[in-house]
Each structure stands twice: as structure tokens, then as C-alpha cells.
XYZ file of C-alpha atoms in Angstrom:
592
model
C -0.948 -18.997 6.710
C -0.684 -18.334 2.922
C 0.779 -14.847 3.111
C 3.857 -15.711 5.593
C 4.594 -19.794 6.431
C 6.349 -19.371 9.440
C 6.039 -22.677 11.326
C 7.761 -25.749 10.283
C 4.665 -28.071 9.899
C 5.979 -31.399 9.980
C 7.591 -30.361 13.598
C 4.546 -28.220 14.911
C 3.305 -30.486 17.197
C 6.998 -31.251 18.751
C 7.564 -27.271 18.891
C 4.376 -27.175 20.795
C 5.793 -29.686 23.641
C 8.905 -28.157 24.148
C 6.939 -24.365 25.094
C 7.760 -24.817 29.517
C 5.718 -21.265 29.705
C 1.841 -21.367 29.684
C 1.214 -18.222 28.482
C 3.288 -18.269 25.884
C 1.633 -21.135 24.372
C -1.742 -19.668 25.026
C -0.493 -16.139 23.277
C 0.851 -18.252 20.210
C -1.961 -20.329 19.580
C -4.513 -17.574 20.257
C -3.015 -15.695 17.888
C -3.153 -18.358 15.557
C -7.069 -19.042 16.063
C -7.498 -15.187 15.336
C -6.842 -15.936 11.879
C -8.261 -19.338 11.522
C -11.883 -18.646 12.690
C -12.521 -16.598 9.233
C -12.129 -19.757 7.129
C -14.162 -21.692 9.894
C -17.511 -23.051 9.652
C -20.336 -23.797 12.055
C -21.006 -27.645 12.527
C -23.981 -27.626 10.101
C -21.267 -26.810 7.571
C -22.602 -23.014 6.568
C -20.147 -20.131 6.661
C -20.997 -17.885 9.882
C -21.934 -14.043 9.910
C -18.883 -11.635 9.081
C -20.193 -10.001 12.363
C -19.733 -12.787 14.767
C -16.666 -14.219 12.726
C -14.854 -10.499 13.609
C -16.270 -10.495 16.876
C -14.490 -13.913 17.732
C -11.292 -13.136 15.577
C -10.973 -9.827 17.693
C -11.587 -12.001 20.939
C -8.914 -14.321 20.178
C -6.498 -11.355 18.869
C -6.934 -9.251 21.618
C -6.081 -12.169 24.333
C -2.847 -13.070 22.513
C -2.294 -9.544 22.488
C -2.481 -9.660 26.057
C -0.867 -12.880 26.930
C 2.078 -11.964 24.367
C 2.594 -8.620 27.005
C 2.550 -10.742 30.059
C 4.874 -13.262 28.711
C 7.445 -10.425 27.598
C 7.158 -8.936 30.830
C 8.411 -11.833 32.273
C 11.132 -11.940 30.409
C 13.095 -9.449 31.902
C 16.323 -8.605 30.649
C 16.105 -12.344 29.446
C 16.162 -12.617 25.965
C 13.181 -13.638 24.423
C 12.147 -16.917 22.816
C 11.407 -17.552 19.039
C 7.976 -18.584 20.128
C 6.829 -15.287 21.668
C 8.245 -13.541 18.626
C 6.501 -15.806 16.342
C 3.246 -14.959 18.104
C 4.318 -10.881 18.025
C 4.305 -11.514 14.246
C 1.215 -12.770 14.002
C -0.517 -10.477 16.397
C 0.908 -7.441 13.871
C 0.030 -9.014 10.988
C -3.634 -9.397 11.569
C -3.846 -5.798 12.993
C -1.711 -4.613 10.092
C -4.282 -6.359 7.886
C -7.295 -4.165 9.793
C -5.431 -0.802 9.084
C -1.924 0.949 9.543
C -2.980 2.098 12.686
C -1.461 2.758 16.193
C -1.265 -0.044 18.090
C -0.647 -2.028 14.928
C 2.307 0.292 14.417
C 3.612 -0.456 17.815
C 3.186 -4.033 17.846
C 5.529 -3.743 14.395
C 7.968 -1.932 16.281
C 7.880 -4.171 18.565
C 8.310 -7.116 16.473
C 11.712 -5.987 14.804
C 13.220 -4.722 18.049
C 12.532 -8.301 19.370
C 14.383 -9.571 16.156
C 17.428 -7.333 16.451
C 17.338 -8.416 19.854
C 17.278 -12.543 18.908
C 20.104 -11.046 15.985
C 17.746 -12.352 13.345
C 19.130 -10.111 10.923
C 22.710 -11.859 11.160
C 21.512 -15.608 11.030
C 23.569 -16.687 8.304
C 26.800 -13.653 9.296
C 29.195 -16.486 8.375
C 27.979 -16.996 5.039
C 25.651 -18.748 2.828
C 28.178 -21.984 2.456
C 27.996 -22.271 6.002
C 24.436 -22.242 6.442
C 24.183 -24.761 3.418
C 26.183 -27.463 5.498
C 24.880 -26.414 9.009
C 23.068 -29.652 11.070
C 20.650 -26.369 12.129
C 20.004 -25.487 8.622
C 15.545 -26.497 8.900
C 15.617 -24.681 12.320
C 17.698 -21.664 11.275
C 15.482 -21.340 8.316
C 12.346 -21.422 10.971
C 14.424 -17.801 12.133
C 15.263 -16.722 8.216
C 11.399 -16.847 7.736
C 10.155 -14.753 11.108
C 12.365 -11.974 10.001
C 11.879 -11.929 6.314
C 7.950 -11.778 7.721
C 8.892 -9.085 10.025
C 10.507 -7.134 7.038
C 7.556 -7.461 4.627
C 5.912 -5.942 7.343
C 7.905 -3.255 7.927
C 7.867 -2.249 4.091
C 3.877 -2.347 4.096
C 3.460 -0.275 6.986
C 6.123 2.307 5.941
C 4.579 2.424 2.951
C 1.319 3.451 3.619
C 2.828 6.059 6.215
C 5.670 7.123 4.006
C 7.938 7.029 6.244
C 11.263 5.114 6.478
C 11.719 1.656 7.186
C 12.514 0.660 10.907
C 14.859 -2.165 9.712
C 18.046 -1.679 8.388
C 18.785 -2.828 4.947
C 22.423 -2.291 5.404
C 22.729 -4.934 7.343
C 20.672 -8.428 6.625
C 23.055 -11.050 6.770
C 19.864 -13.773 6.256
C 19.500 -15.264 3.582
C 15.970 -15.745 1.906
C 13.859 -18.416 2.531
C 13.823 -21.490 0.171
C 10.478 -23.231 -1.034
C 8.114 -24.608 1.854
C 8.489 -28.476 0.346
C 12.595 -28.264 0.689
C 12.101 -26.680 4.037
C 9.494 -29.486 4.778
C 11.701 -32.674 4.101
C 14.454 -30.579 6.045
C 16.475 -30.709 2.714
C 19.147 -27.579 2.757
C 18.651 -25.513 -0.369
C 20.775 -23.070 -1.646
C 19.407 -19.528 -1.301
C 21.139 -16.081 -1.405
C 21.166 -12.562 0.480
C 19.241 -9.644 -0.768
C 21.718 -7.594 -2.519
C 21.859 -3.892 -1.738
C 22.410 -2.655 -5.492
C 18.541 -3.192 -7.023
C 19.698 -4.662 -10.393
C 21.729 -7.466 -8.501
C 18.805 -8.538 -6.546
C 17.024 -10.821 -9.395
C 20.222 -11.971 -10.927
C 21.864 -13.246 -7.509
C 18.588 -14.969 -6.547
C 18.276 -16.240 -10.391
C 21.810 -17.767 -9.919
C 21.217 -19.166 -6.567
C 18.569 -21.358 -8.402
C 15.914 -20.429 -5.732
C 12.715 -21.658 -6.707
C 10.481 -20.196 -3.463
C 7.915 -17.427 -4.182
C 8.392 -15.856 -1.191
C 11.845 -15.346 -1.894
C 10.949 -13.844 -5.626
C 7.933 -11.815 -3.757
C 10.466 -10.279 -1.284
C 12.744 -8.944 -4.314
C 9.668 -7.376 -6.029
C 8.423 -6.037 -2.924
C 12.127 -4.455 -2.259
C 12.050 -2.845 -5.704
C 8.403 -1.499 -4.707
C 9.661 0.252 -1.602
C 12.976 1.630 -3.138
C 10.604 3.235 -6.157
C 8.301 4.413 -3.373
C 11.077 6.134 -1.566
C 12.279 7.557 -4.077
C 9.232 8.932 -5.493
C 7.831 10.267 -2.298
C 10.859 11.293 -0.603
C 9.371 13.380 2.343
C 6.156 11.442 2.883
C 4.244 14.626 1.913
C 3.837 16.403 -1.005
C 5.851 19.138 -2.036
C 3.813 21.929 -3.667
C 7.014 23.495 -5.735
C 8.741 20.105 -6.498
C 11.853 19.009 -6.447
C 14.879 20.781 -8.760
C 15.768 20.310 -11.885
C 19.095 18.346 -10.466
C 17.246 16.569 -8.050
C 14.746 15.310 -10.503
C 17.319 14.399 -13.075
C 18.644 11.990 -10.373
C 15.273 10.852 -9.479
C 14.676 9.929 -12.622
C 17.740 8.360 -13.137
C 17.661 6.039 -10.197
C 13.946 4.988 -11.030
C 15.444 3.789 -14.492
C 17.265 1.847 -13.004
C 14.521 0.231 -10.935
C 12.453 0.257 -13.595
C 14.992 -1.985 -15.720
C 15.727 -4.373 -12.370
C 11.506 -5.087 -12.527
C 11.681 -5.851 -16.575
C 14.516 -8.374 -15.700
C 13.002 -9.396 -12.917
C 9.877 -10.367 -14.705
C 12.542 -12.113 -17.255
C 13.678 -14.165 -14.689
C 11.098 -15.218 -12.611
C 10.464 -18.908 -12.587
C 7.907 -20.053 -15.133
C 5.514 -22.197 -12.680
C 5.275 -18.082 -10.810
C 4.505 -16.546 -13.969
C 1.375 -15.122 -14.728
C 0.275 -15.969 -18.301
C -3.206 -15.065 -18.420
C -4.198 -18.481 -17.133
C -7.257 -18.775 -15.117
C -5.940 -19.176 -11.285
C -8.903 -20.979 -9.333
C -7.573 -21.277 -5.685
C -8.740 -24.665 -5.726
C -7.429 -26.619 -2.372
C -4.638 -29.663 -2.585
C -4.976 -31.578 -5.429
C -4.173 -35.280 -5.287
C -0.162 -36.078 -5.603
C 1.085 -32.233 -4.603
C 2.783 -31.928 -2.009
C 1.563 -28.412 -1.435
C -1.896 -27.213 -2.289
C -2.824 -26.003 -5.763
C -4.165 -22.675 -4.006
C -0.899 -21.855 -2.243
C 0.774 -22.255 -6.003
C -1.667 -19.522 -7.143
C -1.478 -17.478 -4.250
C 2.483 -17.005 -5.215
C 1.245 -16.182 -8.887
C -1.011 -13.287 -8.035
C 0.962 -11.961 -5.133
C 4.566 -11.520 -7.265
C 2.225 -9.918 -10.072
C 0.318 -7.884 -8.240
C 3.315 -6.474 -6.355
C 5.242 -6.059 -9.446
C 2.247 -3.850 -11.236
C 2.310 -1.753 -7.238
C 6.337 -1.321 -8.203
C 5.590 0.010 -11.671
C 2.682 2.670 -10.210
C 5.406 3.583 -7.973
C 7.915 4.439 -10.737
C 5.838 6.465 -12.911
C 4.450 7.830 -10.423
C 7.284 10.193 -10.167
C 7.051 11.616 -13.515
C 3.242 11.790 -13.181
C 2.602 13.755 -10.013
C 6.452 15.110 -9.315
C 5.832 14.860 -5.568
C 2.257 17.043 -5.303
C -0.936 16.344 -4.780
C -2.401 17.154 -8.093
C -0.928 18.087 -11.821
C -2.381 19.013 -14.643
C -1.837 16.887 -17.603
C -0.860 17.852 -21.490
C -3.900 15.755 -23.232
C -2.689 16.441 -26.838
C 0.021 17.506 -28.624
C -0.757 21.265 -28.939
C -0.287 21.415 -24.796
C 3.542 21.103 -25.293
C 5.555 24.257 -26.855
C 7.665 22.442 -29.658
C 9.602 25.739 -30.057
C 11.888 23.978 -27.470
C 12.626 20.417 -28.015
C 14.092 19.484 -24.335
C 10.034 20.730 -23.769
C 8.425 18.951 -25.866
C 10.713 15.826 -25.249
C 9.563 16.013 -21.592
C 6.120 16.400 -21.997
C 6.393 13.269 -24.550
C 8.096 11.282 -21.225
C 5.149 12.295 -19.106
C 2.628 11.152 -21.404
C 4.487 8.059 -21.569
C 4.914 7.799 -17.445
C 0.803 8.479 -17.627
C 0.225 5.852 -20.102
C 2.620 3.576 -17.902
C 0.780 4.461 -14.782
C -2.759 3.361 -16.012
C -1.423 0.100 -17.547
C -0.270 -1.331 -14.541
C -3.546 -0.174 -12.807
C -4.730 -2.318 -16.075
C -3.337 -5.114 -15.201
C -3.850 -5.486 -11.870
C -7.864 -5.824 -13.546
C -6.920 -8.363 -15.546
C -5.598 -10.736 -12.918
C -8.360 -10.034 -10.880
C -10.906 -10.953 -13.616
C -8.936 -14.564 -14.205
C -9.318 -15.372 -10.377
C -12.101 -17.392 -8.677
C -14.496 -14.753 -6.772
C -13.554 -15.688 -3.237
C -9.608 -15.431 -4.330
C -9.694 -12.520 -1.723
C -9.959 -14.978 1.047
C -6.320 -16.625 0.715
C -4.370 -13.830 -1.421
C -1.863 -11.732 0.909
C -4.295 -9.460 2.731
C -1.753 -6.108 2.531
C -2.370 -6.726 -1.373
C -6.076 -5.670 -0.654
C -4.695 -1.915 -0.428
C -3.090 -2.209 -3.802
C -6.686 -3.360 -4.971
C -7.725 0.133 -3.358
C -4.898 1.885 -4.987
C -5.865 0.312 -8.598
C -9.602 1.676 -7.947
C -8.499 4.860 -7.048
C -6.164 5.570 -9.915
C -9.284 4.180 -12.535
C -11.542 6.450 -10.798
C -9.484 9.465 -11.148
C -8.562 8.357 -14.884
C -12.376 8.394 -15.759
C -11.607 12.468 -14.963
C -9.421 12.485 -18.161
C -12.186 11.124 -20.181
C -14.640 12.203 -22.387
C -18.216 11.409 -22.024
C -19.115 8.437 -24.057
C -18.166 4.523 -23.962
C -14.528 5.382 -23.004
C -15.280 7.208 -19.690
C -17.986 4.300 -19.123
C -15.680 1.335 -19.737
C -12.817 2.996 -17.078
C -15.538 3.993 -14.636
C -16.548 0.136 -14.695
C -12.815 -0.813 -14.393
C -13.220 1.211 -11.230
C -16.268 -0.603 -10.493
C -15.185 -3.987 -10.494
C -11.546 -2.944 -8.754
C -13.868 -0.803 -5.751
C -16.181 -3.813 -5.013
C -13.240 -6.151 -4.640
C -11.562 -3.944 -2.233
C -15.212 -3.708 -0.368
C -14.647 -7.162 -0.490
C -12.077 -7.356 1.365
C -12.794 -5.047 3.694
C -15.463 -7.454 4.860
C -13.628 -10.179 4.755
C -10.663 -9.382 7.284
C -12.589 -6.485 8.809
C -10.632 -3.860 7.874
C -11.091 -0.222 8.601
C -13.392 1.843 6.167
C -12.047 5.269 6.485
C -10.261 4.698 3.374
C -13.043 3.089 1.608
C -15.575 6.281 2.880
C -12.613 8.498 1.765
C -12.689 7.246 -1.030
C -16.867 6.813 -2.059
C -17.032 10.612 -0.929
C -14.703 11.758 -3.508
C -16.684 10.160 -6.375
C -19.856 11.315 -5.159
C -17.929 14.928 -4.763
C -16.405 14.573 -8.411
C -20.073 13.396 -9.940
C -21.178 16.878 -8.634
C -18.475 19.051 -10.172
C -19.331 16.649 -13.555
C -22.717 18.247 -13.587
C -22.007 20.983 -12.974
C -19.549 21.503 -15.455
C -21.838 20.713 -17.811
C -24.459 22.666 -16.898
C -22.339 25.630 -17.288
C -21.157 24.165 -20.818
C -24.603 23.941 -22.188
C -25.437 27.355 -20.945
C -22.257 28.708 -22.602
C -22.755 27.024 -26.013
C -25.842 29.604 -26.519
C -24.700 32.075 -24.556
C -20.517 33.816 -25.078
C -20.261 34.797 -21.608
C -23.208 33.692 -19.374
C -24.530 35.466 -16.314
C -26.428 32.627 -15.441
C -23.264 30.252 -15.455
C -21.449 32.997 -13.726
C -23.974 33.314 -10.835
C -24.414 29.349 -10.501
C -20.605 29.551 -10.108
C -20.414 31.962 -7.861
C -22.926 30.349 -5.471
C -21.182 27.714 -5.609
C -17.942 29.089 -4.559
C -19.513 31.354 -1.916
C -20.852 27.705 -0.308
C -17.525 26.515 -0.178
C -15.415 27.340 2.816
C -11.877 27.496 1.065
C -10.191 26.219 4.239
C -11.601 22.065 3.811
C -11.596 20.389 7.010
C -10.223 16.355 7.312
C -13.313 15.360 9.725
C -12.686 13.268 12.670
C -15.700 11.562 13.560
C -16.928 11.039 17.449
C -15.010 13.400 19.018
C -17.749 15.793 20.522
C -18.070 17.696 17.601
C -14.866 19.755 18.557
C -13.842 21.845 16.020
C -9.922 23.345 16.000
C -9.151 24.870 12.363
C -5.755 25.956 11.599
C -5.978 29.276 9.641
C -3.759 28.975 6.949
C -0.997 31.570 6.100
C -0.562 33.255 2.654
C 2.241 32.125 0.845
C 4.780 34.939 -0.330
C 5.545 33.317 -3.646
C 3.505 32.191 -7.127
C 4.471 28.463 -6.026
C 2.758 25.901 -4.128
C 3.194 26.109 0.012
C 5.257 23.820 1.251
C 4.584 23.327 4.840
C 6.773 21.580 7.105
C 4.173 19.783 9.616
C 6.648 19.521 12.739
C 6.956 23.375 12.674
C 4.508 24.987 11.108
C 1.419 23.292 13.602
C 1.121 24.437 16.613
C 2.002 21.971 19.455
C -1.202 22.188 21.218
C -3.520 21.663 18.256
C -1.162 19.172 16.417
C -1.433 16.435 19.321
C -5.082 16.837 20.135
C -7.383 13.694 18.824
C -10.421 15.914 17.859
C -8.584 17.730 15.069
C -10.280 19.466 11.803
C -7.170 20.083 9.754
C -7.297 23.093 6.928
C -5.263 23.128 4.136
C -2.618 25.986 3.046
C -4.025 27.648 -0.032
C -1.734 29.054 -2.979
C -1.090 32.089 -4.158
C -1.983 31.476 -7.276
C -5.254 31.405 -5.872
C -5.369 35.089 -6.479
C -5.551 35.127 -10.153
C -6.129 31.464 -11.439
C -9.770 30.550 -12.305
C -9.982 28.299 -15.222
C -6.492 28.059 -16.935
C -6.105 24.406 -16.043
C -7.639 21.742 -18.333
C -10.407 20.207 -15.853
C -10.518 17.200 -17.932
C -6.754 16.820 -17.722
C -6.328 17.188 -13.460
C -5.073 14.197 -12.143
C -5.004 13.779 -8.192
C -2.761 11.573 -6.452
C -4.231 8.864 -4.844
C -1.211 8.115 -2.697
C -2.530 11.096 -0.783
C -6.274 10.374 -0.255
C -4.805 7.952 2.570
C -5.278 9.400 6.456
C -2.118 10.476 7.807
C -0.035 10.092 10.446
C -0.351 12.808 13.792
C 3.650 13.351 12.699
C 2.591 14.088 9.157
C -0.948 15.646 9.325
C -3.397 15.174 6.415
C -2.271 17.052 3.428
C -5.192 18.345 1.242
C -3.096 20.844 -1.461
C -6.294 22.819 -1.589
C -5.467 26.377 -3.261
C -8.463 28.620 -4.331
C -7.310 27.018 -8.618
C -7.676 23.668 -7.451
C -11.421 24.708 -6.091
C -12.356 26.395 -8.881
C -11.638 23.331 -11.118
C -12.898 20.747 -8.822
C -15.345 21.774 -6.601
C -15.108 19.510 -4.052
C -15.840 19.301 -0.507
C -13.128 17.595 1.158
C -14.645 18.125 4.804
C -16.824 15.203 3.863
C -13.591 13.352 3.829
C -13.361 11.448 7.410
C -10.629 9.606 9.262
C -10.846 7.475 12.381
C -10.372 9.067 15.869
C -6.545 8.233 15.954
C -5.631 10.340 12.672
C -4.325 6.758 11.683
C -3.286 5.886 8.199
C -5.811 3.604 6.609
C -4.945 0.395 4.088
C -3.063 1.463 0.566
């Protein structure tokens, strides 16, 4: 696999004769066909249906699935083998790829309790040195690269739940992988641990004189998930934000992330550099040892995860930890009787300005790459593809009508049909991408409509007409939206939402504040808590200047609940109709 090398392929076939246990050969190669059979072709060489290819990568999934639960049955209290864990990685990475869902989430659990049970975390506890001059060095690397899979895993997943990571990052005493062709030749390489303090993390790999791109991709990806956490602390958004304090040390703590990515980009080898070059996927070329494909593969996964780490940094001083914000689109929005005001609202614009250039960027690779590039890149990075769309469709908000709103609504073209892309490609689950087509269709709507009402006003100071068409509109609108859950006999179980006591956003705690019986139940409609500044706000936000979160347009969790900040203000400047908004029947969280 491109995304996560985990078999020593040199010794593959000798691994395979040493497996004494039947089914755990079957589970391990099964699971290994369930990826294959999407780059397979039929004998008279043509590529087969996406149907049948799912149909028979499901088949083959679902029977190491069950051949990898036999095997660890038999187990016992035995400890298992580094064969059925291998094959536990792959069976989560494949569903991981199809969505973030429940049995996907289990299987990962799974996975690293396995690995704390084989202490793959504490391969190399007696130091790198050690490991350097150990006779076991190629097979003890075969171990450093099943957990350092299991822990990318662990970060994607947790970051499209928001939720902590299940492995401990306190304790890794494993050192990164080296480069494939070291590992290869069984030549020991000199590697390094990942260091807990961010800013040591480039410079002790730097030093190490590592040259693998998994090892670079796993210190971007770390920086990604430390920005994440601490940009979305509680996995759900906070309607009054955090304090003054609190933020101060937020933003504090993202510098310094921030500045560990800039030197991080400093550092990184030049041959896993992206310099605007075109990056073709083409297959082995004669005289490389590795293929030219896997080479850019590396390229576009470091950069793409390092433009997902900056989104997660600004995202902080964009959205503050809720849903939606209202943006300061020129000068005149800030009061520059107070400088410490105005100096903040000059950060934000900067954070925004941050925010949409990495969504940029992310284009740009994409436009440099061959068109089937989707086929061999990491498949989690297909959910930063989503994430990229998202934020360009939202930005086209902020615009104007004219060729600036058209060019960013094609940036959001090109970015959406990639991720649709995809989707097809590994079968993943749609909700998102529904989710997701819904709210531009919703935010089309309110467009015209806004302008209707515009037009009408230009001739008219205050317009009954405008007013009436306005007030139809809200009067169709059940203020209490409703996350839809498809296929489960049209049951219907609102939560009536409770008036807040305060001018501030609700904050609602989901453990406590759902009741037991209607928070477990799979056929759930979920309403949101409205505001009460839904009592006197109509219009004093600048529609052209509300920026949602896309973080939060993902399902969520049954622990977390879908979060829709919904108050009566937010309606009035975007009428949309979030009960059009669907997840699956398991409340799941889709792809990011």
C-alpha cells in the first residue's frame, strides 16, 4: 500500500510460510485483496464497474473481518501475533477510508489495544543506539511501522470525531520509520523519537538525517492534531467562547505550532518538497528502486497535511470555537477608538486571509497532479479535499457578485468534484458529500432571495412587499431544524429546546442536557438550542460577512450529538433549511 508500507517485501513470501494458523493467513491476505481489487482489471484489460469492484472489495473485507475475530478468539489470554495485528490494521484502514463510522471505530480500538498489548509503543525503550546496532533492527522496524500506522489512524479518526486520541503520546518509545529502500536492503538507519515539545519535532528528525516521508508526514500530521486540539477543545462548539485568558493561551500555544510548521517546511528534504512541479503518478521508472508514483505520493501527502495543519491554526482566531462568526469586511467594522480593538480585528483578518490560502493551496497541488492521482494518494487526505471545498464554498458567501465570487465558486467546483471523486473511488459514505450539496443548494436560495428583497428596496425605503416575502418565509421555517436520519420508519423524536437565560450563545452540554431515552435511540431528529438574541436580532449581522464552520457540517458522534447553532439571527440571515441535512442510520461521523 502507498499510504502505510507495512510488510517487508523482500521477506513477504518467507513471512507467509512461517503463519502455522490457517485463518490467520486467510484474514491477512483477505484483507489485503480488499484493497487490491480497486486497481485490478478484468482479463480483457478494461477497468471493471465501481459497483462490482465495491461489491468484491466489501466481500473480501468483510471475510477478513471475520476470520481476523475467529483467529483472536483463539487466542485466548495468548498474546497475539504481529500477523493478526497487521491484518487488524488493514481491516481499519479500509473501513476508516469508507467513513469514521462504528465498527470502523471499534476495529481502531481494537487495533491499538492489540499494540499496547504486543508493547509496540516501547520497541526501541532502550534507546535509539541500541536499536541502531540490534541483529533485529529490519524486523523491529516491521513493528515501528504497524504502530506508527496504528497512530496515524488514531489521529484521523479522532479528528473527525473531535475527540481525544486513544494512544498515549506520553509514552512512544518507537522510533520512526526510516525510508522503505534502507528498510528493504535491511540496512539500519538512524531515525529518532517523536519529541513531545512541537518545535523539537522537525529539528530532532532534521538532525537524525531521516530521509523517509512517512517519518516527515507523521511530524506534520502531529502538528495537525495538536492545532486541532487546541482549537476545538471540547469537540463541540461553544456558543459564548472561551475567556479572554483562555484565548490568550490558545493563541499563544498555536504560535508556537504555527512557527514549528514554517520550520518544518524549512527543513523538509528537498526531493519531498513541493515546488510547483507537475507530479504525474507515473509507475516505476527504469533504475529506481522505488516507483516514481510512491515519490509523489510522499510530495502531495506532507503538503497537503501541512496546508490541513495551517486551517487548523487559524481556525482558532476565525471561528473562536462556534459554529458561525461574523466577519469585519473593511476597516470601518473595527472601532479604532481602542487600539487593543482594532489590533485584534487586524489579527482576524489576517487568521481569515491565512485560512483561505491554505484552502488555496491545497487547489494548486491538485491542479499540478495527473487526474486519477486520487487513486494512490493517502485516502484519509480525500476528507481534507472535502474540507478545502467546503471552506471555498462558504468563502464565495463573503463575495460580491461578479468575477470574484465566480472564480472562488469554481475553486469550489474543481475541489467538490475531486472529493466526488473519491468518494467513488474507495466507496466512501456520502452523507457528508449530501450534507454538503444541500447546503449550497440551501445558500443559492437565501442568494436570491436576498436580492430580491435588495432590488425591491432600492425603489422602495421600507418595502411591504420585501417585508411580507420575508415573513413568509420565516413563517415556513420551523426554527427548531431537524438533522434527518434517513430509513428509520419515519420516526420523528424532536428535542424542544430550552430558552437560554443570558444574551450569549447556549452552550449545551450533550451528556446532560439529552435525555437518556431519546439520546441513544437510532431514529433521532435532533433540534438545535436557539439564542436569546433571537429575540431582538434581525439584520445587524453583515450577511455577506457570515462565515460557517465547516468543521461542524460533519455528522456527529451519539456521545456528541449534531450541533446546528441555529438561533432565530442566524435564520434570519441565512435562511436555510438544515432538516434537509441527512446522516446515516448510526449518527456516525462522516470523512473530514
Amino acid at each position: 500500500m502507498v499510504a502505510i508500507n507495512l510488510f517487508h517485501r523482500p521477506g513477504f513470501h518467507e513471512k507467509l510460510s512461517r503463519i502455522t494458523s490457517s485463518t490467520e493467513a486467510t484474514a491477512l491476505l483477505a484483507a489485503m485483496i480488499s484493497f487490491a481489487v480497486r486497481f485490478q482489471s478484468s482479463e480483457d484489460g478494461e477497468i471493471q464497474s465501481e459497483k462490482d469492484t465495491h461489491r468484491r472489495a466489501a466481500s473480501f473485507l468483510d471475510l477478513a473481518s471475520k476470520y481476523n475475530d475467529d483467529t483472536l478468539r483463539d487466542c485466548g489470554d495468548n498474546t497475539p501475533s504481529l500477523c493478526l495485528l497487521q491484518s487488524f490494521i488493514l481491516v481499519s484502514h479500509s473501513q476508516l477510508t469508507q467513513g469514521v463510522l462504528g465498527r470502523a471505530w471499534r476495529t481502531l480500538g481494537t487495533c491499538v489495544r492489540l499494540a499496547y498489548e504486543t508493547n509496540l509503543h516501547l520497541v526501541d525503550a532502550r534507546g535509539a543506539e541500541y536499536a541502531l546496532n540490534s541483529k533485529r533492527w529490519y524486523e523491529d522496524e516491521e513493528k515501528r511501522r504497524a504502530w506508527w500506522a496504528i497512530w496515524e489512524m488514531d489521529v484521523f479518526a479522532t479528528t473527525i470525531r473531535r475527540t481525544p486520541t486513544a494512544v498515549d503520546w506520553s509514552q512512544l518509545e518507537t522510533l520512526l520509520p526510516v525510508d522503505d529502500e534502507h528498510w528493504f536492503e535491511r540496512k539500519p538507519t538512524q531515525s529518532c523519537f517523536l519529541q513531545q515539545d512541537p518545535i523539537l519535532r522537525w529539528k530532532a528528525l532534521a538532525n537524525s538525517g531521516s530521509q523517509s516521508p512517512k517519518a516527515w508526514f507523521i511530524v506534520i500530521n502531529s502538528l495537525m492534531k495538536e492545532a486541532q486540539r487546541i482549537s476545538s477543545p471540547r469537540g463541540i462548539p461553544n456558543g459564548n467562547g472561551p475567556s479572554s485568558d483562555r484565548m490568550d493561551e490558545a493563541r499563544q500555544r498555536l504560535e508556537v505550532i504555527a512557527n514549528a510548521v514554517h520550520c518544518f517546511q524549512l527543513a523538509l528534504p528537498s526531493h519531498l518538497k513541493y515546488q510547483q512541479q507537475h507530479l504525474g503518478f507515473e509507475a516505476r521508472v527504469h533504475g529506481k528502486a522505488l516507483p516514481l508514483r510512491q515519490t509523489h505520493c510522499s510530495i502531495y501527502n506532507i503538503y497537503m497535511m501541512t496546508q490541513l495543519a495551517r486551517l487548523m491554526i487559524y481556525r482558532y482566531d476565525v471561528f473562536k470555537g462556534r459554529f458561525r462568526v461574523a466577519l469585519p469586511t473593511r476597516d470601518s467594522d473595527v472601532n479604532r477608538e481602542t487600539s487593543d480593538i482594532h489590533a485584534k480585528g487586524k489579527t482576524e483578518r489576517l487568521a481569515v486571509n491565512e485560512y483561505f490560502e491554505a484552502a488555496d493551496d491545497m487547489l494548486t497541488i491538485i491542479h499540478r497532479s495527473s487526474d486519477d492521482h486520487i487513486r494512490y494518494i493517502n485516502p484519509f487526505l480525500s476528507n481534507t479535499i472535502w474540507l478545502a471545498s467546503a471552506v471555498h464554498l462558504m468563502r464565495s458567501q463573503l463575495c460580491r457578485s461578479g468575477a470574484v465570487k465566480s472564480a472562488v465558486k469554481s475553486r469550489y467546483e474543481v475541489l467538490h468534484l475531486t472529493y466526488k471523486r473519491c468518494v467513488r473511488f474507495w466507496g466512501m459514505n456520502t452523507a457528508v458529500q449530501q450534507n454538503l450539496e444541500t447546503l449550497e443548494e440551501q445558500l443559492e436560495i437565501w442568494q436570491q432571495s436576498k436580492k430580491r428583497c435588495s432590488n425591491q428596496e432600492q425603489n422602495i425605503t421600507s418595502s411591504p412587499a420585501c417585508r411580507e416575502e420575508r415573513s413568509a418565509q420565516s413563517a415556513s421555517l420551523d426554527y427548531r431544524p431537524v438533522l434527518s436520519v434517513p430509513n428509520t420508519n419515519e420516526i420523528n423524536t424532536p428535542i424542544n429546546p430550552t430558552q437560554s437565560l443570558s444574551n450569549s450563545f447556549y452552550a449545551t452540554d450533550w451528556q446532560t442536557d439529552i435525555p437518556g431515552d431519546i439520546r441513544n435511540t437510532s431514529a433521532l431528529d435532533i433540534s438545535s438550542v436557539p439564542s436569546a438574541d433571537a429575540q431582538f436580532i434581525t439584520d445587524q449581522m453583515i450577511p455577506s460577512a457570515t462565515l460557517i464552520d465547516p468543521m461542524f457540517l460533519f455528522g456527529s458522534t451519539q456521545s456528541q450529538g449534531p450541533w446546528i447553532e441555529n438561533s432565530r439571527a442566524m435564520d434570519e440571515e441565512l435562511d436555510i433549511d438544515w432538516r434537509y441535512l441527512q446522516l446515516p442510520n448510526e449518527l456516525p461521523d462522516a470523512p473530514f
